[in-house]
Each structure stands twice: as structure tokens, then as C-alpha cells.
mmCIF file of C-alpha atoms in Angstrom:
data_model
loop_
_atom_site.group_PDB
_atom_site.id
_atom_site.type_symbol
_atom_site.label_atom_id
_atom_site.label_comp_id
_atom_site.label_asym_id
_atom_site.label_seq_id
_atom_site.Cartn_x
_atom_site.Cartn_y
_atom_site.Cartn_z
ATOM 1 C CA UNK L 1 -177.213 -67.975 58.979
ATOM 2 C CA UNK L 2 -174.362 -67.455 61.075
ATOM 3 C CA UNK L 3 -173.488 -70.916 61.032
ATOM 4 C CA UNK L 4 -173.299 -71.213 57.755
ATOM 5 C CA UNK L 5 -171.208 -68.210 57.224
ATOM 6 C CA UNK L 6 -169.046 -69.416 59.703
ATOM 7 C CA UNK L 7 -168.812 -73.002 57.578
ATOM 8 C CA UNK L 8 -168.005 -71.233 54.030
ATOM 9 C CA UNK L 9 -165.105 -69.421 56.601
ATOM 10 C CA UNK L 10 -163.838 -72.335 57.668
ATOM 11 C CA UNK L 11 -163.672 -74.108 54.410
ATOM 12 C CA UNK L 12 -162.081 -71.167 52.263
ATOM 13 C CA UNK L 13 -159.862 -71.383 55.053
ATOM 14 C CA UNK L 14 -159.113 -74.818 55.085
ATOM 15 C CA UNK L 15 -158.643 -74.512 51.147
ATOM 16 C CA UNK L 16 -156.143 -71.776 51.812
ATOM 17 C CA UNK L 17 -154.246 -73.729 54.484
ATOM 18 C CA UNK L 18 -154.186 -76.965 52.198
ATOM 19 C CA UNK L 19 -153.550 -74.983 49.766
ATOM 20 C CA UNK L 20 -150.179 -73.513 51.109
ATOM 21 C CA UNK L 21 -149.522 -75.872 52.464
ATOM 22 C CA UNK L 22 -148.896 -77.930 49.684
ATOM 23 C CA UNK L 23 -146.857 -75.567 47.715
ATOM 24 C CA UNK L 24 -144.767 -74.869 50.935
ATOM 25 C CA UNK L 25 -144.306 -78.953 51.405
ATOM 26 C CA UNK L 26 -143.065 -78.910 47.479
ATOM 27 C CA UNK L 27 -140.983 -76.128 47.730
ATOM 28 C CA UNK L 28 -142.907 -74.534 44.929
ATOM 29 C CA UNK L 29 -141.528 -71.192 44.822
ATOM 30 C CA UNK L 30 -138.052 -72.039 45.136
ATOM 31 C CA UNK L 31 -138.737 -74.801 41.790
ATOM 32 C CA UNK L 32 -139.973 -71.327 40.390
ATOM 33 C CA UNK L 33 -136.971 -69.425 40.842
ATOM 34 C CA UNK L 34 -134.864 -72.510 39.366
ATOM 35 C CA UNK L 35 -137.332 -73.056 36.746
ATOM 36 C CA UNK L 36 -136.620 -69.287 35.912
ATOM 37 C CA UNK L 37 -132.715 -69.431 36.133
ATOM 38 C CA UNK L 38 -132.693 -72.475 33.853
ATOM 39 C CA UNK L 39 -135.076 -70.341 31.306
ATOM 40 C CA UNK L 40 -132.845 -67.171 31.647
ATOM 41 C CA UNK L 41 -129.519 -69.610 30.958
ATOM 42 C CA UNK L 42 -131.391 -70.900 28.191
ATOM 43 C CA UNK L 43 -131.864 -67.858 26.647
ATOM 44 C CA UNK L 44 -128.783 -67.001 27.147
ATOM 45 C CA UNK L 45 -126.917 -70.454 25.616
ATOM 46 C CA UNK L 46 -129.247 -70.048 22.462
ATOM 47 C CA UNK L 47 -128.094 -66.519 21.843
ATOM 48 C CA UNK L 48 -124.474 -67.946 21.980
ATOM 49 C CA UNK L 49 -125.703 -70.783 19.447
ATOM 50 C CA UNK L 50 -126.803 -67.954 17.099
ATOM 51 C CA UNK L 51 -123.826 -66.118 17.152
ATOM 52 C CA UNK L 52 -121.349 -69.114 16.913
ATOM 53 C CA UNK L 53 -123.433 -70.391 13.966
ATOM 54 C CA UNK L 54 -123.073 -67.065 12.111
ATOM 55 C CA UNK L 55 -119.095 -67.359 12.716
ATOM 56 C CA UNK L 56 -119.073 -70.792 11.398
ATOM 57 C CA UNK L 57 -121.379 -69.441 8.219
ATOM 58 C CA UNK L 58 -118.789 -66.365 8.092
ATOM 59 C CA UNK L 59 -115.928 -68.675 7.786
ATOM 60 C CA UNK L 60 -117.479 -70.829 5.393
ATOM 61 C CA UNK L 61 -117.589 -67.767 3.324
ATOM 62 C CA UNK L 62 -113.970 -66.901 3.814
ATOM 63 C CA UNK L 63 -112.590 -70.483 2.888
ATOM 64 C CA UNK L 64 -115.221 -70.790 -0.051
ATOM 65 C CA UNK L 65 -113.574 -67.284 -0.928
ATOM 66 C CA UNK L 66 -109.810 -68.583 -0.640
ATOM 67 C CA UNK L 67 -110.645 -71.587 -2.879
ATOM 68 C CA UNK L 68 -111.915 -69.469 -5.669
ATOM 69 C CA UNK L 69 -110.015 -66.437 -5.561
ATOM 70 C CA UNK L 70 -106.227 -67.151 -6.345
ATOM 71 C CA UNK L 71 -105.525 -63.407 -5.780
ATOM 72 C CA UNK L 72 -107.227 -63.782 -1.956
ATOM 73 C CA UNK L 73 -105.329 -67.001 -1.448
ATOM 74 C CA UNK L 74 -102.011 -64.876 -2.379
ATOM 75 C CA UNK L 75 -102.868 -61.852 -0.141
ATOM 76 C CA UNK L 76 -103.361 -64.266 2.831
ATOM 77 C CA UNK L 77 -100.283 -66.107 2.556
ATOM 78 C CA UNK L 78 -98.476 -62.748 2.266
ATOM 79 C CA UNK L 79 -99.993 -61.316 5.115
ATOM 80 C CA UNK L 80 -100.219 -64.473 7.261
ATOM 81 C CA UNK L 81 -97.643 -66.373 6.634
ATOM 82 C CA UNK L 82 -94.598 -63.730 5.091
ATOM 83 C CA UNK L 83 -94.498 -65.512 1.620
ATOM 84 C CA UNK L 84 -92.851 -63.616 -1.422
ATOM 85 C CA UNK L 85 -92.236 -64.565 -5.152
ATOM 86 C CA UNK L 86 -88.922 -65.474 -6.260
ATOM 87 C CA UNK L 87 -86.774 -62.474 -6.553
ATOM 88 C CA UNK L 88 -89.647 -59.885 -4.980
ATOM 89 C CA UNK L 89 -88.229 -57.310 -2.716
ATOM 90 C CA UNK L 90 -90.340 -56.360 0.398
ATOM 91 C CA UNK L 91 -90.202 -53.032 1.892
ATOM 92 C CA UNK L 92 -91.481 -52.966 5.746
ATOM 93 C CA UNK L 93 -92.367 -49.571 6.826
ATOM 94 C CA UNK L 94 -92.292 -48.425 10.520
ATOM 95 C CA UNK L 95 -95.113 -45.427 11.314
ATOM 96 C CA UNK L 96 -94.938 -43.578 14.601
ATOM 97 C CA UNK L 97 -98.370 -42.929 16.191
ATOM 98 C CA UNK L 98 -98.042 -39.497 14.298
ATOM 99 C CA UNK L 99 -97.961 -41.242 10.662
ATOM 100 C CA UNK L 100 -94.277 -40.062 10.746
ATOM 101 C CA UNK L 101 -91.467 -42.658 8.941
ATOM 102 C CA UNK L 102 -89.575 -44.098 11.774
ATOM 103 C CA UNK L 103 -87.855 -46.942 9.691
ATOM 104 C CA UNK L 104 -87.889 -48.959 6.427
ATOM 105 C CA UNK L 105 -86.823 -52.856 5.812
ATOM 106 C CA UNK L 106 -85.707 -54.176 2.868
ATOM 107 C CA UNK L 107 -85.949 -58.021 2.597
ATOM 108 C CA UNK L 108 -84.559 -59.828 -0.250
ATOM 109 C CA UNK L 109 -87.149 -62.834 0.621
ATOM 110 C CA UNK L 110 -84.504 -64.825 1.077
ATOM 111 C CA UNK L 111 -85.596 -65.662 4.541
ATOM 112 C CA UNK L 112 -89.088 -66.723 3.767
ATOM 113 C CA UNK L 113 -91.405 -69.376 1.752
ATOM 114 C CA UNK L 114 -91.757 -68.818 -1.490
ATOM 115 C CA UNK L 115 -94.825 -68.248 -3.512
ATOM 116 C CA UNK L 116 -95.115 -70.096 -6.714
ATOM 117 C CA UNK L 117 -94.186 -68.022 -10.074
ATOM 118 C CA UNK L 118 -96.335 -66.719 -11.952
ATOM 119 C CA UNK L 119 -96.588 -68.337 -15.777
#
């Protein structure tokens, strides 16, 4: 009986050494810990994906927007690009951080593009 006792010893621990010693001769743990970073990056780059595809979808919006709105198209090339209709007077007013007046502008839009007129 004790010698076979002593025989299942020795073979669970010749499993164990075999055993370790295989993952310790392929590095096993430290694949693990790659194999994890690479996962976690992943994760990370697909979250990125996401988000730039819902940018691209919001622009599509805007630009499907500017085509079909002539009334967005003309606020954006005021705002964006300082375009006035012939003869249109813009007023620029300064605020302070208190909402106070500090200064008004008067441009004759003689300096900027033009929008088309109106017919």
C-alpha cells in the first residue's frame, strides 16, 4: 500500500512538474498578459470606431441638411464665411462678460462675398 501511494505521489507530481514546466518553457503567462492588452486595446479601438462612425453619420446629416435647406445653407455662409446680400448692413455687437454693450460695428458689406439676391 505504501508503495503505491508513494507511485500516485510521484506521478501527480511528475504531472505537475511537466506540467509547469511547459507553460514556464512557453512563456504562457506572459502570452496571457499580451493576449489581454491586445483584447483591452481592442476594446478600446472599437469604441473609437463607434464614435467616429456616429460623427461621420452626424455629418451626413448636416450636409444632407445644407443641400435641402436654402435658409441653412444661408445661415452657414453668414456665420462661417462673413457673406451679406447686396446692400445689407451688419451690425457686430461687443458684450462684456456682464452682458453689458462694450461696442457696435457697422459694416456696409463692402468688404465681404456677397450672397446672391433674392428674386
Amino acid at each position: 500500500m505504501n508503495k503505491e501511494r508513494l507511485l500516485w505521489c510521484l506521478g501527480v507530481v511528475l504531472v505537475l512538474a511537466v506540467g509547469f514546466g511547459y507553460g514556464y518553457q512557453r512563456n504562457l503567462r506572459q502570452r496571457y498578459i499580451e493576449y489581454q492588452s491586445k483584447k483591452d486595446d481592442l476594446k478600446t479601438m472599437q469604441q473609437e470606431v463607434d464614435s467616429l462612425r456616429q460623427k461621420v453619420e452626424e455629418t451626413r446629416a448636416g450636409i444632407a441638411t445644407l443641400e435641402n435647406n436654402p435658409v441653412e445653407t444661408e445661415a452657414r455662409a453668414r456665420k462661417d464665411a462673413g457673406m451679406t446680400r447686396p446692400g445689407e448692413i451688419v451690425f457686430k455687437i461687443e458684450r462684456s462678460s456682464t452682458g453689458e454693450v462694450t461696442g457696435v460695428e457697422a459694416d456696409g458689406g463692402g468688404d465681404g462675398e456677397k450672397l446672391p439676391a433674392e428674386d
